[in-house]
Coordinates of C-alpha atoms and ligand atoms in Angstrom, one line a residue:
M1 CA 31.3 178.3 158.4
R2 CA 29.6 179.8 161.2
L3 CA 26.1 178.7 161.5
V4 CA 23.3 178.8 164.1
F5 CA 20.5 176.2 164.0
L6 CA 17.3 177.6 165.4
G7 CA 13.9 176.0 165.9
P8 CA 11.2 174.6 168.4
P9 CA 12.3 171.8 170.8
G10 CA 12.3 168.5 169.0
A11 CA 12.3 169.9 165.5
G12 CA 15.5 168.0 164.6
K13 CA 18.1 170.7 165.0
G14 CA 20.5 168.2 166.8
T15 CA 20.1 165.2 164.7
Q16 CA 20.8 167.6 161.5
A17 CA 23.6 169.3 163.1
V18 CA 25.4 166.1 164.3
R19 CA 25.2 164.9 160.5
F20 CA 26.3 168.1 158.9
A21 CA 29.0 168.7 161.6
Q22 CA 30.6 165.2 160.7
E23 CA 30.2 165.7 157.1
R24 CA 31.7 169.2 156.8
K25 CA 34.1 168.6 159.8
L26 CA 32.7 171.4 161.7
P27 CA 32.5 171.6 165.4
H28 CA 28.9 171.0 166.8
V29 CA 28.5 173.4 169.7
S30 CA 25.1 172.5 171.4
T31 CA 24.5 174.3 174.6
G32 CA 22.0 171.7 175.8
D33 CA 24.4 168.9 175.5
M34 CA 27.0 171.0 177.4
L35 CA 24.5 171.7 180.2
R36 CA 23.5 168.2 180.3
A37 CA 27.0 167.2 180.8
A38 CA 27.7 169.7 183.4
A39 CA 24.5 168.7 185.3
A40 CA 25.7 165.0 185.0
A41 CA 29.2 165.8 186.3
G42 CA 27.6 167.8 189.3
S43 CA 29.8 171.0 188.4
P44 CA 28.5 174.3 190.2
A45 CA 27.0 175.4 186.8
G46 CA 25.6 172.1 186.2
K47 CA 23.8 172.3 189.8
L48 CA 22.4 175.6 188.8
A49 CA 21.2 174.4 185.4
K50 CA 19.7 171.0 186.2
P51 CA 16.5 172.3 188.0
I52 CA 15.9 174.7 185.4
M53 CA 16.2 172.5 182.7
E54 CA 13.9 169.8 184.2
S55 CA 11.3 172.4 184.6
G56 CA 11.6 173.6 180.9
G57 CA 12.9 177.2 181.4
L58 CA 16.0 178.7 180.2
V59 CA 19.3 178.6 181.8
G60 CA 20.8 182.1 182.9
D61 CA 22.3 183.7 179.9
G62 CA 25.8 184.3 181.7
I63 CA 26.1 180.5 182.5
V64 CA 25.4 179.5 178.7
L65 CA 27.6 182.5 177.3
A66 CA 30.5 181.1 179.4
C67 CA 29.9 177.6 177.6
V68 CA 29.9 179.2 174.2
E69 CA 32.9 181.4 174.6
E70 CA 35.0 178.5 175.9
R71 CA 34.4 176.7 172.7
L72 CA 34.9 179.6 170.7
D73 CA 38.5 179.9 172.1
G74 CA 38.8 176.3 171.7
D75 CA 37.6 173.9 169.0
A76 CA 35.1 176.4 167.4
K77 CA 37.9 178.7 166.3
V78 CA 37.8 177.2 162.8
G79 CA 33.8 177.6 162.5
F80 CA 30.8 175.9 164.3
I81 CA 27.2 174.8 164.1
L82 CA 25.8 176.5 167.1
D83 CA 22.7 174.3 168.1
G84 CA 20.3 175.6 170.7
Y85 CA 22.2 179.1 171.2
P86 CA 20.9 181.7 171.1
R87 CA 17.6 181.2 172.7
N88 CA 16.4 184.8 173.3
V89 CA 17.3 188.2 171.7
S90 CA 19.9 189.1 174.6
Q91 CA 21.7 186.1 174.1
A92 CA 21.6 187.0 170.4
Q93 CA 23.2 190.3 171.3
D94 CA 25.7 188.5 173.5
L95 CA 26.6 186.3 170.6
E96 CA 27.3 189.3 168.1
R97 CA 29.2 190.8 170.7
V98 CA 31.7 188.0 171.4
L99 CA 32.0 187.0 167.8
A100 CA 33.1 190.6 166.9
K101 CA 35.5 190.7 169.8
R102 CA 37.3 187.7 167.7
G103 CA 36.9 189.1 164.5
M104 CA 34.2 186.6 163.5
A105 CA 30.5 186.9 162.4
L106 CA 27.6 184.5 161.5
D107 CA 27.2 183.1 157.8
G108 CA 23.5 182.3 158.4
V109 CA 20.8 181.2 160.9
V110 CA 19.0 178.0 159.8
N111 CA 15.4 177.9 161.1
F112 CA 13.9 174.4 161.1
D113 CA 10.3 175.1 160.8
L114 CA 7.9 172.2 162.3
A115 CA 4.1 172.4 163.2
I116 CA 3.6 171.6 166.7
A117 CA 1.5 168.6 165.9
S118 CA 4.7 166.9 164.3
I119 CA 6.9 167.9 167.3
V120 CA 5.0 166.2 170.2
P121 CA 5.5 162.7 168.6
R122 CA 8.9 163.2 168.0
M123 CA 10.1 164.2 171.5
A124 CA 7.7 161.3 172.9
G125 CA 9.7 158.8 170.8
R126 CA 13.3 160.3 171.4
R127 CA 15.7 158.0 173.1
S128 CA 19.2 159.1 173.9
C129 CA 22.4 157.4 174.9
P130 CA 23.5 158.4 178.3
S131 CA 27.0 157.6 177.5
D132 CA 27.8 159.4 174.1
G133 CA 24.8 161.5 173.5
A134 CA 23.7 160.0 170.3
V135 CA 20.0 160.8 169.6
Y136 CA 17.5 158.1 168.2
H137 CA 13.7 157.9 167.6
V138 CA 11.8 154.7 168.3
T139 CA 10.1 154.9 164.8
G140 CA 11.7 157.7 163.0
N141 CA 15.3 157.2 163.5
P142 CA 15.7 153.8 165.2
P143 CA 18.8 152.4 166.4
K144 CA 19.9 149.0 164.7
V145 CA 19.0 147.2 168.0
A146 CA 16.1 148.2 169.7
G147 CA 17.0 150.2 173.0
K148 CA 20.7 150.1 172.5
C149 CA 23.2 152.5 171.1
D150 CA 24.7 151.8 167.7
K151 CA 27.9 153.1 168.5
C152 CA 28.8 152.1 172.0
G153 CA 25.7 149.6 172.9
A154 CA 24.6 151.3 176.1
A155 CA 21.1 151.3 177.1
L156 CA 19.1 154.1 175.7
V157 CA 17.1 156.3 177.9
Q158 CA 14.4 159.0 177.5
R159 CA 15.4 162.5 178.7
A160 CA 14.0 163.9 181.8
D161 CA 12.8 166.9 180.0
D162 CA 10.7 164.8 177.5
K163 CA 8.0 164.4 180.0
E164 CA 4.6 165.7 178.7
E165 CA 4.3 168.7 181.3
V166 CA 7.9 169.8 180.9
V167 CA 7.5 169.7 177.0
R168 CA 4.6 171.9 177.3
E169 CA 6.6 174.4 179.2
R170 CA 9.5 174.1 176.9
M171 CA 6.9 174.8 174.0
R172 CA 5.6 177.8 175.8
T173 CA 9.4 179.2 176.7
Y174 CA 10.3 178.7 173.0
A175 CA 7.1 180.8 171.6
E176 CA 7.8 183.5 174.2
K177 CA 11.5 183.7 174.3
T178 CA 13.0 182.0 171.2
A179 CA 10.6 182.4 168.3
P180 CA 11.5 186.4 168.2
L181 CA 14.8 185.5 166.9
I182 CA 13.1 184.4 163.5
K183 CA 12.2 188.1 163.0
H184 CA 15.6 189.4 164.5
Y185 CA 17.7 187.3 162.3
G186 CA 15.3 188.0 159.3
D187 CA 15.8 191.7 159.9
K188 CA 19.5 191.0 159.6
G189 CA 19.3 189.1 156.4
L190 CA 20.7 185.9 157.8
L191 CA 17.6 183.8 158.1
I192 CA 17.6 180.4 156.1
T193 CA 14.2 178.6 156.4
V194 CA 14.2 174.7 156.2
D195 CA 11.0 173.0 156.2
A196 CA 11.7 170.3 159.0
D197 CA 8.7 168.1 158.1
G198 CA 9.6 164.5 156.6
G199 CA 12.2 162.0 157.3
V200 CA 15.8 162.8 158.6
D201 CA 17.2 162.4 155.1
K202 CA 14.8 164.4 153.3
V203 CA 15.2 167.3 155.8
Y204 CA 19.0 166.9 155.5
G205 CA 18.8 167.3 151.7
R206 CA 16.8 170.5 152.0
L207 CA 19.4 171.9 154.4
V208 CA 22.2 171.2 152.0
D209 CA 20.4 172.6 149.2
A210 CA 19.4 175.8 151.3
L211 CA 23.0 176.4 152.2
A212 CA 24.4 175.5 148.9
A213 CA 21.9 178.3 147.6
R214 CA 22.7 180.8 149.9
S215 CA 26.4 180.3 149.3
G216 CA 25.5 180.9 145.5
K217 CA 26.9 177.5 144.6
G218 CA 23.7 176.1 143.3
A219 CA 22.2 172.8 144.2
R220 CA 24.1 170.0 145.4
Ligands
AP5_301 P1 18.4 171.3 174.0 O1 19.0 170.2 174.2 O2 18.8 172.5 173.2 O3 16.8 171.0 173.6 P2 16.1 171.6 172.6 O4 16.2 173.0 171.9 O5 14.5 171.7 173.2 O6 16.0 170.8 171.5 P3 15.8 169.3 171.4 O7 17.2 168.9 171.8 O8 14.7 168.8 172.4 O9 15.4 168.9 170.2 P4 16.1 169.2 168.7 O10 15.6 170.1 167.7 O11 17.7 169.1 168.8 O12 15.5 167.8 168.0 P5 16.4 166.1 167.8 O13 17.2 166.3 166.9 O14 17.0 165.8 169.0 O15 18.1 172.2 175.5 C1 17.5 171.6 176.7 C2 17.4 172.3 177.7 O16 18.8 173.0 178.2 C3 16.4 173.8 177.5 O17 15.0 173.4 177.7 C4 17.1 174.7 178.4 O18 16.5 174.6 179.9 C5 18.6 174.4 178.4 N1 19.2 175.2 177.3 C6 19.8 174.6 176.4 N2 20.3 175.8 175.6 C7 20.3 176.9 176.3 C8 20.5 178.5 176.0 N3 21.0 178.7 174.9 N4 19.7 179.2 177.1 C9 19.3 178.8 178.2 N5 18.8 177.6 178.3 C10 19.5 176.6 177.5 O19 15.1 165.3 167.3 C11 13.8 165.1 168.2 C12 13.7 163.7 168.1 O20 13.0 163.6 166.9 C13 14.6 162.7 168.1 O21 14.2 161.2 168.7 C14 15.1 162.3 166.6 O22 15.6 161.1 166.5 C15 13.7 162.5 166.0 N6 13.9 163.2 164.7 C16 14.7 164.3 164.2 N7 14.4 164.5 163.0 C17 13.5 163.7 162.7 C18 12.9 163.6 161.1 N8 13.1 164.3 160.3 N9 11.9 162.7 161.3 C19 11.5 161.8 162.5 N10 12.2 161.9 163.4 C20 13.0 162.9 163.4

């Protein structure tokens, strides 16, 4: 299965991708996670990416493509969930080209549809584990012990790009650069829209149902 998870910042793409990837034993390929790891490691690509991410813009197409191709030639040979890539039409064209080169094609593009009014509180309440990347929400998806990662016990932190002014810029970037992908993939017959409003389990149920309907297997 080769899927793209699309949607505005904070719509819950990462939360749903982690769960779906675990259940279906698929690699979760998150360009945001890869760029954050590169920035934390201080690699040349990470040094370029860090200030752009902290300002809410898009990192250069070539840097993210290199991250994605490395995974396509590694763990993601068997299939993948691409979370946060592509993010503009030129990245979508890059992806089509590098998949075709490997004899691969997308099975679907899931668009997590959520109104801005619901996005802001999700991002404001997000807490992440700096050690293993696990993502929580102070009320919507809380850890078992407040402020601590369920898996490794590390103290949870707020992402640098979840500050209000950066969130505003990320939303602007999304509207200008990423939202046109909805039409792009709709025209190709690949778009699957999932209503991302409601709790994590409810949205997950809709995702599974939508994918089952698309593959002709009916409901869960
Ligand atoms: P990235 O990490 O991809 O950020 P994003 O797309 O802005 O998405 P988020 O991670 O903010 O949100 P999400 O939809 O995954 O939501 P989540 O599940 O965490 O990218 C970061 C930056 O890296 C970009 O700004 C850019 O600079 C750069 N970048 C990355 N990819 C790039 C690319 N391809 N090209 C160029 N630059 C790139 O959920 C959010 C919160 O809500 C969490 O707290 C969660 O617990 C909670 N939550 C989730 N679902 C629910 C629910 N149903 N109910 C209640 N709470 C919920």
